[in-house]
Short mmCIF file of N, CA and C and ligand atoms in Angstrom, two decimals:
data_model
loop_
_atom_site.label_atom_id
_atom_site.label_comp_id
_atom_site.label_asym_id
_atom_site.label_seq_id
_atom_site.Cartn_x
_atom_site.Cartn_y
_atom_site.Cartn_z
N MET J 1042 -23.79 -7.37 -2.22
CA MET J 1042 -23.17 -6.70 -3.36
C MET J 1042 -23.97 -6.96 -4.63
N SER J 1043 -24.14 -5.89 -5.41
CA SER J 1043 -24.78 -6.05 -6.72
C SER J 1043 -23.89 -6.88 -7.63
N GLU J 1044 -24.47 -7.69 -8.48
CA GLU J 1044 -23.67 -8.52 -9.38
C GLU J 1044 -23.28 -7.76 -10.63
N ASN J 1045 -23.83 -6.55 -10.79
CA ASN J 1045 -23.54 -5.80 -12.02
C ASN J 1045 -22.57 -4.67 -11.74
N LEU J 1046 -21.49 -4.65 -12.51
CA LEU J 1046 -20.53 -3.56 -12.41
C LEU J 1046 -21.10 -2.34 -13.12
N ILE J 1047 -21.00 -1.19 -12.44
CA ILE J 1047 -21.41 0.07 -13.08
C ILE J 1047 -20.18 0.69 -13.73
N ILE J 1048 -20.29 1.00 -15.01
CA ILE J 1048 -19.16 1.57 -15.75
C ILE J 1048 -19.53 2.97 -16.19
N ALA J 1049 -18.70 3.96 -15.75
CA ALA J 1049 -19.00 5.36 -16.09
C ALA J 1049 -18.68 5.64 -17.55
N GLU J 1050 -19.46 6.53 -18.13
CA GLU J 1050 -19.09 7.11 -19.42
C GLU J 1050 -18.03 8.16 -19.13
N GLY J 1051 -17.27 8.54 -20.13
CA GLY J 1051 -16.39 9.68 -19.93
C GLY J 1051 -14.93 9.32 -19.85
N ASN J 1052 -14.14 10.23 -19.24
CA ASN J 1052 -12.69 10.04 -19.25
C ASN J 1052 -12.26 9.04 -18.18
N LYS J 1053 -10.95 8.75 -18.15
CA LYS J 1053 -10.48 7.69 -17.24
C LYS J 1053 -10.65 8.07 -15.78
N GLU J 1054 -10.53 9.36 -15.46
CA GLU J 1054 -10.76 9.81 -14.08
C GLU J 1054 -12.19 9.45 -13.65
N GLU J 1055 -13.15 9.71 -14.51
CA GLU J 1055 -14.55 9.37 -14.19
C GLU J 1055 -14.73 7.87 -14.10
N LYS J 1056 -14.07 7.13 -14.98
CA LYS J 1056 -14.19 5.67 -14.94
C LYS J 1056 -13.60 5.11 -13.64
N TYR J 1057 -12.38 5.58 -13.28
CA TYR J 1057 -11.76 5.08 -12.04
C TYR J 1057 -12.57 5.48 -10.81
N SER J 1058 -13.10 6.70 -10.81
CA SER J 1058 -13.79 7.13 -9.59
C SER J 1058 -15.12 6.40 -9.40
N THR J 1059 -15.67 5.88 -10.49
CA THR J 1059 -16.87 5.04 -10.37
C THR J 1059 -16.48 3.60 -10.03
N LEU J 1060 -15.36 3.15 -10.60
CA LEU J 1060 -14.92 1.76 -10.39
C LEU J 1060 -14.41 1.53 -8.96
N TYR J 1061 -13.60 2.48 -8.46
CA TYR J 1061 -12.89 2.22 -7.21
C TYR J 1061 -13.80 1.84 -6.02
N PRO J 1062 -14.87 2.60 -5.75
CA PRO J 1062 -15.71 2.20 -4.60
C PRO J 1062 -16.34 0.82 -4.77
N GLN J 1063 -16.58 0.43 -6.00
CA GLN J 1063 -17.13 -0.91 -6.24
C GLN J 1063 -16.07 -1.97 -5.94
N LEU J 1064 -14.82 -1.71 -6.35
CA LEU J 1064 -13.74 -2.66 -6.04
C LEU J 1064 -13.52 -2.75 -4.54
N LYS J 1065 -13.60 -1.61 -3.87
CA LYS J 1065 -13.41 -1.58 -2.41
C LYS J 1065 -14.47 -2.45 -1.73
N ALA J 1066 -15.71 -2.31 -2.17
CA ALA J 1066 -16.80 -3.10 -1.58
C ALA J 1066 -16.61 -4.59 -1.85
N ILE J 1067 -16.16 -4.92 -3.05
CA ILE J 1067 -15.92 -6.33 -3.40
C ILE J 1067 -14.83 -6.93 -2.50
N VAL J 1068 -13.71 -6.21 -2.39
CA VAL J 1068 -12.56 -6.74 -1.64
C VAL J 1068 -12.87 -6.78 -0.14
N GLU J 1069 -13.55 -5.76 0.35
CA GLU J 1069 -13.87 -5.74 1.79
C GLU J 1069 -14.94 -6.77 2.15
N GLY J 1070 -15.70 -7.22 1.14
CA GLY J 1070 -16.76 -8.19 1.40
C GLY J 1070 -16.33 -9.64 1.29
N GLU J 1071 -15.07 -9.89 0.93
CA GLU J 1071 -14.61 -11.26 0.72
C GLU J 1071 -13.18 -11.38 1.27
N SER J 1072 -12.92 -12.43 2.04
CA SER J 1072 -11.59 -12.56 2.65
C SER J 1072 -10.59 -13.30 1.75
N ASP J 1073 -11.05 -14.00 0.74
CA ASP J 1073 -10.12 -14.80 -0.08
C ASP J 1073 -9.45 -13.93 -1.14
N GLU J 1074 -8.12 -13.85 -1.07
CA GLU J 1074 -7.36 -12.97 -1.94
C GLU J 1074 -7.48 -13.37 -3.42
N ILE J 1075 -7.47 -14.64 -3.69
CA ILE J 1075 -7.56 -15.11 -5.09
C ILE J 1075 -8.90 -14.70 -5.69
N ALA J 1076 -9.97 -14.90 -4.94
CA ALA J 1076 -11.30 -14.50 -5.42
C ALA J 1076 -11.32 -13.00 -5.71
N ASN J 1077 -10.72 -12.22 -4.82
CA ASN J 1077 -10.71 -10.77 -5.01
C ASN J 1077 -9.85 -10.36 -6.20
N MET J 1078 -8.71 -11.00 -6.36
CA MET J 1078 -7.85 -10.68 -7.51
C MET J 1078 -8.58 -11.02 -8.82
N ALA J 1079 -9.31 -12.12 -8.82
CA ALA J 1079 -10.06 -12.52 -10.01
C ALA J 1079 -11.12 -11.47 -10.35
N ASN J 1080 -11.87 -11.03 -9.35
CA ASN J 1080 -12.91 -10.04 -9.62
C ASN J 1080 -12.33 -8.67 -9.98
N VAL J 1081 -11.24 -8.28 -9.35
CA VAL J 1081 -10.63 -6.98 -9.69
C VAL J 1081 -10.11 -7.00 -11.12
N SER J 1082 -9.49 -8.11 -11.54
CA SER J 1082 -9.03 -8.24 -12.94
C SER J 1082 -10.20 -8.09 -13.89
N ALA J 1083 -11.29 -8.78 -13.57
CA ALA J 1083 -12.47 -8.76 -14.45
C ALA J 1083 -13.06 -7.35 -14.54
N CYS J 1084 -13.13 -6.66 -13.41
CA CYS J 1084 -13.73 -5.31 -13.39
C CYS J 1084 -12.85 -4.30 -14.13
N LEU J 1085 -11.52 -4.41 -13.98
CA LEU J 1085 -10.62 -3.52 -14.72
C LEU J 1085 -10.78 -3.75 -16.22
N MET J 1086 -10.86 -5.00 -16.58
CA MET J 1086 -11.00 -5.36 -18.00
C MET J 1086 -12.33 -4.88 -18.56
N ASP J 1087 -13.40 -5.09 -17.81
CA ASP J 1087 -14.73 -4.66 -18.26
C ASP J 1087 -14.81 -3.15 -18.42
N THR J 1088 -14.16 -2.44 -17.50
CA THR J 1088 -14.25 -0.98 -17.51
C THR J 1088 -13.42 -0.36 -18.63
N PHE J 1089 -12.20 -0.90 -18.81
CA PHE J 1089 -11.25 -0.22 -19.71
C PHE J 1089 -10.94 -0.98 -21.00
N GLY J 1090 -11.26 -2.27 -21.05
CA GLY J 1090 -10.95 -3.03 -22.27
C GLY J 1090 -9.47 -3.12 -22.57
N PHE J 1091 -8.65 -3.25 -21.50
CA PHE J 1091 -7.21 -3.40 -21.71
C PHE J 1091 -6.91 -4.71 -22.45
N LEU J 1092 -5.65 -4.87 -22.88
CA LEU J 1092 -5.24 -6.15 -23.49
C LEU J 1092 -5.18 -7.24 -22.43
N TRP J 1093 -4.61 -6.89 -21.26
CA TRP J 1093 -4.37 -7.89 -20.20
C TRP J 1093 -4.39 -7.17 -18.86
N ALA J 1094 -5.02 -7.75 -17.88
CA ALA J 1094 -5.01 -7.19 -16.53
C ALA J 1094 -4.99 -8.33 -15.54
N GLY J 1095 -4.03 -8.32 -14.63
CA GLY J 1095 -3.99 -9.40 -13.66
C GLY J 1095 -2.88 -9.25 -12.64
N PHE J 1096 -2.66 -10.32 -11.91
CA PHE J 1096 -1.77 -10.30 -10.76
C PHE J 1096 -0.70 -11.38 -10.87
N TYR J 1097 0.48 -11.06 -10.36
CA TYR J 1097 1.50 -12.06 -10.07
C TYR J 1097 1.74 -12.00 -8.57
N ARG J 1098 1.85 -13.17 -7.92
CA ARG J 1098 2.06 -13.22 -6.47
C ARG J 1098 3.46 -13.75 -6.16
N VAL J 1099 4.10 -13.18 -5.15
CA VAL J 1099 5.41 -13.68 -4.71
C VAL J 1099 5.19 -14.98 -3.95
N ILE J 1100 5.71 -16.07 -4.52
CA ILE J 1100 5.62 -17.39 -3.87
C ILE J 1100 7.00 -18.03 -3.94
N ASP J 1101 7.54 -18.36 -2.77
CA ASP J 1101 8.88 -18.96 -2.69
C ASP J 1101 9.92 -18.17 -3.49
N GLY J 1102 9.89 -16.86 -3.36
CA GLY J 1102 10.93 -16.02 -3.96
C GLY J 1102 10.83 -15.81 -5.45
N VAL J 1103 9.67 -16.09 -6.04
CA VAL J 1103 9.48 -15.83 -7.47
C VAL J 1103 8.05 -15.30 -7.67
N LEU J 1104 7.86 -14.48 -8.71
CA LEU J 1104 6.50 -14.03 -9.04
C LEU J 1104 5.81 -15.14 -9.83
N VAL J 1105 4.67 -15.58 -9.33
CA VAL J 1105 3.90 -16.65 -9.98
C VAL J 1105 2.57 -16.07 -10.46
N LEU J 1106 2.21 -16.39 -11.69
CA LEU J 1106 0.97 -15.90 -12.28
C LEU J 1106 -0.22 -16.19 -11.38
N GLY J 1107 -1.04 -15.16 -11.17
CA GLY J 1107 -2.27 -15.30 -10.39
C GLY J 1107 -3.47 -15.04 -11.28
N PRO J 1108 -4.60 -14.66 -10.69
CA PRO J 1108 -5.80 -14.40 -11.47
C PRO J 1108 -5.58 -13.27 -12.48
N PHE J 1109 -6.10 -13.45 -13.68
CA PHE J 1109 -5.96 -12.42 -14.72
C PHE J 1109 -7.07 -12.55 -15.73
N GLN J 1110 -7.18 -11.53 -16.58
CA GLN J 1110 -8.07 -11.55 -17.73
C GLN J 1110 -7.22 -11.19 -18.94
N GLY J 1111 -7.39 -11.92 -20.02
CA GLY J 1111 -6.62 -11.63 -21.22
C GLY J 1111 -5.94 -12.86 -21.74
N PRO J 1112 -5.04 -12.67 -22.73
CA PRO J 1112 -4.39 -13.83 -23.34
C PRO J 1112 -3.40 -14.54 -22.42
N LEU J 1113 -3.05 -15.75 -22.82
CA LEU J 1113 -2.04 -16.58 -22.15
C LEU J 1113 -0.85 -15.75 -21.69
N ALA J 1114 -0.35 -16.01 -20.48
CA ALA J 1114 0.77 -15.23 -19.97
C ALA J 1114 1.85 -16.16 -19.41
N CYS J 1115 3.08 -15.62 -19.30
CA CYS J 1115 4.15 -16.43 -18.71
C CYS J 1115 3.84 -16.63 -17.22
N THR J 1116 4.27 -17.77 -16.69
CA THR J 1116 3.81 -18.15 -15.35
C THR J 1116 4.76 -17.71 -14.23
N ARG J 1117 6.06 -17.62 -14.52
CA ARG J 1117 7.02 -17.30 -13.46
C ARG J 1117 7.98 -16.21 -13.89
N ILE J 1118 8.18 -15.23 -13.03
CA ILE J 1118 9.09 -14.10 -13.32
C ILE J 1118 10.01 -13.92 -12.12
N LYS J 1119 11.33 -13.89 -12.42
CA LYS J 1119 12.30 -13.74 -11.32
C LYS J 1119 12.45 -12.28 -10.91
N LYS J 1120 12.93 -12.08 -9.70
CA LYS J 1120 13.16 -10.74 -9.17
C LYS J 1120 14.13 -10.00 -10.09
N GLY J 1121 13.77 -8.77 -10.44
CA GLY J 1121 14.63 -7.96 -11.30
C GLY J 1121 14.42 -8.19 -12.78
N LYS J 1122 13.61 -9.19 -13.15
CA LYS J 1122 13.39 -9.49 -14.57
C LYS J 1122 12.10 -8.83 -15.07
N GLY J 1123 12.15 -8.29 -16.29
CA GLY J 1123 10.97 -7.70 -16.90
C GLY J 1123 10.47 -6.50 -16.10
N VAL J 1124 9.32 -6.02 -16.51
CA VAL J 1124 8.73 -4.87 -15.81
C VAL J 1124 8.23 -5.32 -14.43
N CYS J 1125 7.60 -6.49 -14.40
CA CYS J 1125 7.05 -6.99 -13.12
C CYS J 1125 8.15 -7.24 -12.09
N GLY J 1126 9.21 -7.93 -12.53
CA GLY J 1126 10.30 -8.25 -11.60
C GLY J 1126 11.06 -7.02 -11.15
N THR J 1127 11.09 -5.99 -12.01
CA THR J 1127 11.76 -4.73 -11.65
C THR J 1127 10.90 -3.92 -10.67
N ALA J 1128 9.59 -3.90 -10.90
CA ALA J 1128 8.69 -3.22 -9.95
C ALA J 1128 8.76 -3.89 -8.58
N TRP J 1129 8.88 -5.20 -8.58
CA TRP J 1129 9.04 -5.95 -7.32
C TRP J 1129 10.37 -5.57 -6.64
N GLN J 1130 11.47 -5.65 -7.40
CA GLN J 1130 12.79 -5.33 -6.84
C GLN J 1130 12.86 -3.90 -6.30
N ASN J 1131 12.32 -2.95 -7.07
CA ASN J 1131 12.39 -1.54 -6.66
C ASN J 1131 11.29 -1.15 -5.69
N ALA J 1132 10.32 -2.04 -5.51
CA ALA J 1132 9.17 -1.78 -4.64
C ALA J 1132 8.49 -0.47 -5.00
N GLU J 1133 8.34 -0.25 -6.31
CA GLU J 1133 7.61 0.95 -6.75
C GLU J 1133 6.95 0.71 -8.10
N THR J 1134 5.95 1.54 -8.37
CA THR J 1134 5.20 1.46 -9.63
C THR J 1134 6.10 1.80 -10.80
N ILE J 1135 5.93 1.07 -11.90
CA ILE J 1135 6.63 1.40 -13.14
C ILE J 1135 5.59 1.61 -14.24
N VAL J 1136 5.69 2.79 -14.89
CA VAL J 1136 4.85 3.09 -16.05
C VAL J 1136 5.76 2.99 -17.28
N VAL J 1137 5.38 2.15 -18.23
CA VAL J 1137 6.18 1.95 -19.44
C VAL J 1137 5.37 2.42 -20.66
N PRO J 1138 5.71 3.61 -21.20
CA PRO J 1138 4.93 4.13 -22.34
C PRO J 1138 5.12 3.32 -23.62
N ASP J 1139 6.32 2.71 -23.74
CA ASP J 1139 6.63 1.92 -24.95
C ASP J 1139 7.48 0.73 -24.50
N VAL J 1140 6.88 -0.46 -24.55
CA VAL J 1140 7.57 -1.63 -24.00
C VAL J 1140 8.88 -1.93 -24.74
N GLU J 1141 8.98 -1.50 -26.00
CA GLU J 1141 10.22 -1.76 -26.75
C GLU J 1141 11.39 -0.94 -26.21
N GLN J 1142 11.08 0.11 -25.45
CA GLN J 1142 12.13 0.95 -24.87
C GLN J 1142 12.50 0.51 -23.45
N PHE J 1143 11.85 -0.54 -22.94
CA PHE J 1143 12.16 -0.99 -21.58
C PHE J 1143 13.11 -2.19 -21.67
N PRO J 1144 14.38 -2.01 -21.25
CA PRO J 1144 15.33 -3.12 -21.37
C PRO J 1144 14.86 -4.33 -20.55
N GLY J 1145 14.82 -5.48 -21.20
CA GLY J 1145 14.45 -6.70 -20.49
C GLY J 1145 12.97 -6.94 -20.37
N HIS J 1146 12.16 -6.10 -21.02
CA HIS J 1146 10.71 -6.33 -21.02
C HIS J 1146 10.41 -7.77 -21.46
N ILE J 1147 9.49 -8.43 -20.75
CA ILE J 1147 9.11 -9.80 -21.10
C ILE J 1147 7.84 -9.72 -21.94
N ALA J 1148 7.95 -10.13 -23.19
CA ALA J 1148 6.79 -10.03 -24.10
C ALA J 1148 5.94 -11.29 -24.01
N CYS J 1149 4.96 -11.25 -23.11
CA CYS J 1149 4.02 -12.37 -23.02
C CYS J 1149 3.13 -12.37 -24.24
N SER J 1150 2.76 -11.17 -24.70
CA SER J 1150 1.95 -11.04 -25.90
C SER J 1150 2.63 -10.04 -26.82
N SER J 1151 2.74 -10.38 -28.11
CA SER J 1151 3.36 -9.46 -29.07
C SER J 1151 2.47 -8.24 -29.30
N MET J 1152 1.22 -8.31 -28.84
CA MET J 1152 0.31 -7.17 -29.02
C MET J 1152 0.48 -6.09 -27.97
N SER J 1153 1.23 -6.39 -26.91
CA SER J 1153 1.40 -5.40 -25.84
C SER J 1153 2.34 -4.29 -26.28
N ARG J 1154 1.88 -3.01 -26.13
CA ARG J 1154 2.71 -1.86 -26.53
C ARG J 1154 3.08 -0.99 -25.35
N SER J 1155 2.22 -0.94 -24.31
CA SER J 1155 2.55 -0.17 -23.11
C SER J 1155 2.02 -0.90 -21.89
N GLU J 1156 2.55 -0.53 -20.73
CA GLU J 1156 2.31 -1.36 -19.54
C GLU J 1156 2.45 -0.54 -18.26
N ILE J 1157 1.72 -0.96 -17.22
CA ILE J 1157 1.94 -0.40 -15.87
C ILE J 1157 1.97 -1.57 -14.89
N VAL J 1158 2.92 -1.52 -13.96
CA VAL J 1158 3.00 -2.54 -12.91
C VAL J 1158 3.05 -1.84 -11.55
N VAL J 1159 2.14 -2.25 -10.67
CA VAL J 1159 1.98 -1.61 -9.35
C VAL J 1159 2.21 -2.67 -8.27
N PRO J 1160 3.14 -2.43 -7.36
CA PRO J 1160 3.35 -3.42 -6.29
C PRO J 1160 2.27 -3.39 -5.21
N ILE J 1161 2.09 -4.54 -4.60
CA ILE J 1161 1.19 -4.71 -3.45
C ILE J 1161 2.07 -5.07 -2.26
N PHE J 1162 1.84 -4.44 -1.13
CA PHE J 1162 2.72 -4.63 0.02
C PHE J 1162 2.02 -5.37 1.16
N LYS J 1163 2.76 -6.30 1.77
CA LYS J 1163 2.32 -6.86 3.05
C LYS J 1163 3.50 -6.76 4.01
N ASN J 1164 3.25 -6.23 5.18
CA ASN J 1164 4.33 -5.99 6.14
C ASN J 1164 5.51 -5.28 5.49
N ARG J 1165 5.23 -4.32 4.69
CA ARG J 1165 6.21 -3.46 4.02
C ARG J 1165 7.08 -4.17 2.98
N SER J 1166 6.81 -5.44 2.67
CA SER J 1166 7.52 -6.00 1.52
C SER J 1166 6.51 -6.39 0.44
N VAL J 1167 7.03 -6.50 -0.79
CA VAL J 1167 6.13 -6.74 -1.93
C VAL J 1167 5.62 -8.18 -1.88
N SER J 1168 4.31 -8.34 -1.89
CA SER J 1168 3.72 -9.67 -1.83
C SER J 1168 3.10 -10.08 -3.17
N ALA J 1169 2.90 -9.09 -4.05
CA ALA J 1169 2.29 -9.35 -5.35
C ALA J 1169 2.44 -8.09 -6.19
N VAL J 1170 2.16 -8.21 -7.49
CA VAL J 1170 2.07 -7.02 -8.33
C VAL J 1170 0.79 -7.09 -9.16
N LEU J 1171 0.25 -5.91 -9.43
CA LEU J 1171 -0.85 -5.75 -10.38
C LEU J 1171 -0.23 -5.30 -11.69
N ASP J 1172 -0.48 -6.04 -12.76
CA ASP J 1172 0.13 -5.76 -14.07
C ASP J 1172 -0.98 -5.52 -15.09
N ILE J 1173 -0.85 -4.43 -15.84
CA ILE J 1173 -1.83 -4.15 -16.90
C ILE J 1173 -1.09 -3.82 -18.19
N ASP J 1174 -1.55 -4.42 -19.27
CA ASP J 1174 -0.95 -4.23 -20.60
C ASP J 1174 -1.98 -3.61 -21.54
N SER J 1175 -1.47 -2.77 -22.45
CA SER J 1175 -2.34 -2.13 -23.44
C SER J 1175 -1.84 -2.40 -24.85
N LYS J 1176 -2.77 -2.43 -25.78
CA LYS J 1176 -2.41 -2.61 -27.19
C LYS J 1176 -1.89 -1.32 -27.80
N GLU J 1177 -2.13 -0.19 -27.10
CA GLU J 1177 -1.69 1.11 -27.62
C GLU J 1177 -0.46 1.62 -26.88
N LEU J 1178 0.34 2.44 -27.53
CA LEU J 1178 1.46 3.11 -26.89
C LEU J 1178 0.93 4.16 -25.91
N GLY J 1179 1.69 4.37 -24.82
CA GLY J 1179 1.42 5.51 -23.94
C GLY J 1179 0.05 5.53 -23.29
N THR J 1180 -0.50 4.36 -23.00
CA THR J 1180 -1.85 4.32 -22.40
C THR J 1180 -1.86 4.84 -20.97
N PHE J 1181 -0.79 4.60 -20.22
CA PHE J 1181 -0.84 4.80 -18.76
C PHE J 1181 -0.12 6.08 -18.35
N ASP J 1182 -0.73 6.82 -17.42
CA ASP J 1182 -0.17 8.08 -16.95
C ASP J 1182 -0.37 8.21 -15.44
N GLN J 1183 -0.22 9.43 -14.94
CA GLN J 1183 -0.34 9.66 -13.49
C GLN J 1183 -1.72 9.28 -12.94
N THR J 1184 -2.75 9.49 -13.75
CA THR J 1184 -4.11 9.14 -13.31
C THR J 1184 -4.21 7.65 -13.04
N ASP J 1185 -3.67 6.85 -13.98
CA ASP J 1185 -3.68 5.39 -13.78
C ASP J 1185 -2.86 5.02 -12.55
N ARG J 1186 -1.68 5.63 -12.44
CA ARG J 1186 -0.80 5.30 -11.31
C ARG J 1186 -1.50 5.55 -9.98
N ILE J 1187 -2.10 6.73 -9.85
CA ILE J 1187 -2.73 7.09 -8.57
C ILE J 1187 -3.88 6.13 -8.24
N TRP J 1188 -4.74 5.88 -9.21
CA TRP J 1188 -5.90 5.02 -8.93
C TRP J 1188 -5.49 3.56 -8.75
N LEU J 1189 -4.55 3.09 -9.56
CA LEU J 1189 -4.17 1.67 -9.44
C LEU J 1189 -3.38 1.43 -8.16
N GLU J 1190 -2.66 2.45 -7.68
CA GLU J 1190 -2.01 2.31 -6.37
C GLU J 1190 -3.06 2.23 -5.26
N LYS J 1191 -4.15 2.95 -5.43
CA LYS J 1191 -5.27 2.83 -4.46
C LYS J 1191 -5.88 1.42 -4.52
N VAL J 1192 -6.03 0.90 -5.72
CA VAL J 1192 -6.56 -0.46 -5.89
C VAL J 1192 -5.61 -1.46 -5.21
N ALA J 1193 -4.30 -1.29 -5.45
CA ALA J 1193 -3.31 -2.20 -4.85
C ALA J 1193 -3.40 -2.17 -3.32
N THR J 1194 -3.66 -1.00 -2.78
CA THR J 1194 -3.77 -0.85 -1.32
C THR J 1194 -4.89 -1.72 -0.73
N LEU J 1195 -5.91 -2.00 -1.54
CA LEU J 1195 -7.01 -2.86 -1.05
C LEU J 1195 -6.50 -4.25 -0.68
N PHE J 1196 -5.36 -4.64 -1.29
CA PHE J 1196 -4.80 -5.98 -1.04
C PHE J 1196 -3.67 -5.95 -0.01
N SER J 1197 -3.30 -4.76 0.44
CA SER J 1197 -2.17 -4.63 1.36
C SER J 1197 -2.61 -4.91 2.79
N LYS J 1198 -1.62 -5.36 3.58
CA LYS J 1198 -1.92 -5.59 4.99
C LYS J 1198 -0.80 -5.02 5.83
N1 SME A 1969 5.46 -7.78 -19.61
C1 SME A 1969 5.65 -8.28 -18.27
C2 SME A 1969 5.38 -9.75 -18.17
C3 SME A 1969 4.00 -10.09 -17.78
S1 SME A 1969 2.90 -9.98 -19.06
O1 SME A 1969 2.87 -8.62 -19.58
C4 SME A 1969 1.38 -10.45 -18.60
C5 SME A 1969 7.05 -7.95 -17.79
O2 SME A 1969 7.89 -7.48 -18.55
O3 SME A 1969 7.30 -8.17 -16.61
#
């Protein structure tokens, strides 16, 4: 694997379509999930310059902070709490255009204005979530959902 991430110029569709095959090669080339989550967080951050990008893993019935890039984050989130805990409970992606409008949103950073959380499945139950935060309102849409669900699938078994 090349050590340099290639980042496309242009719109988010072009960025994701250049990023995704590189993430696939990274994840398929390494068996350790933590190492892969660390590199995927770094590549998402490098490509898009989000506020925060990372993973929470289900450990002993709670979401525990995993590899991420960005500012300090809360370490444990219960099922049904915040955007992450709700995406886990509902086993589906949540796009939040304005975090202030999401009841129970957990503000790890006061700079976060919008967010997307995508579940990762193992044996059909949620084993982790991919969480991305933006400093701007309304950053995430269907394009992000589709591509980030593909990224999440790289971690599914
Ligand atoms: N905002 C999330 C908490 C995690 S941080 O954004 C990194 C939530 O409401 O679940």
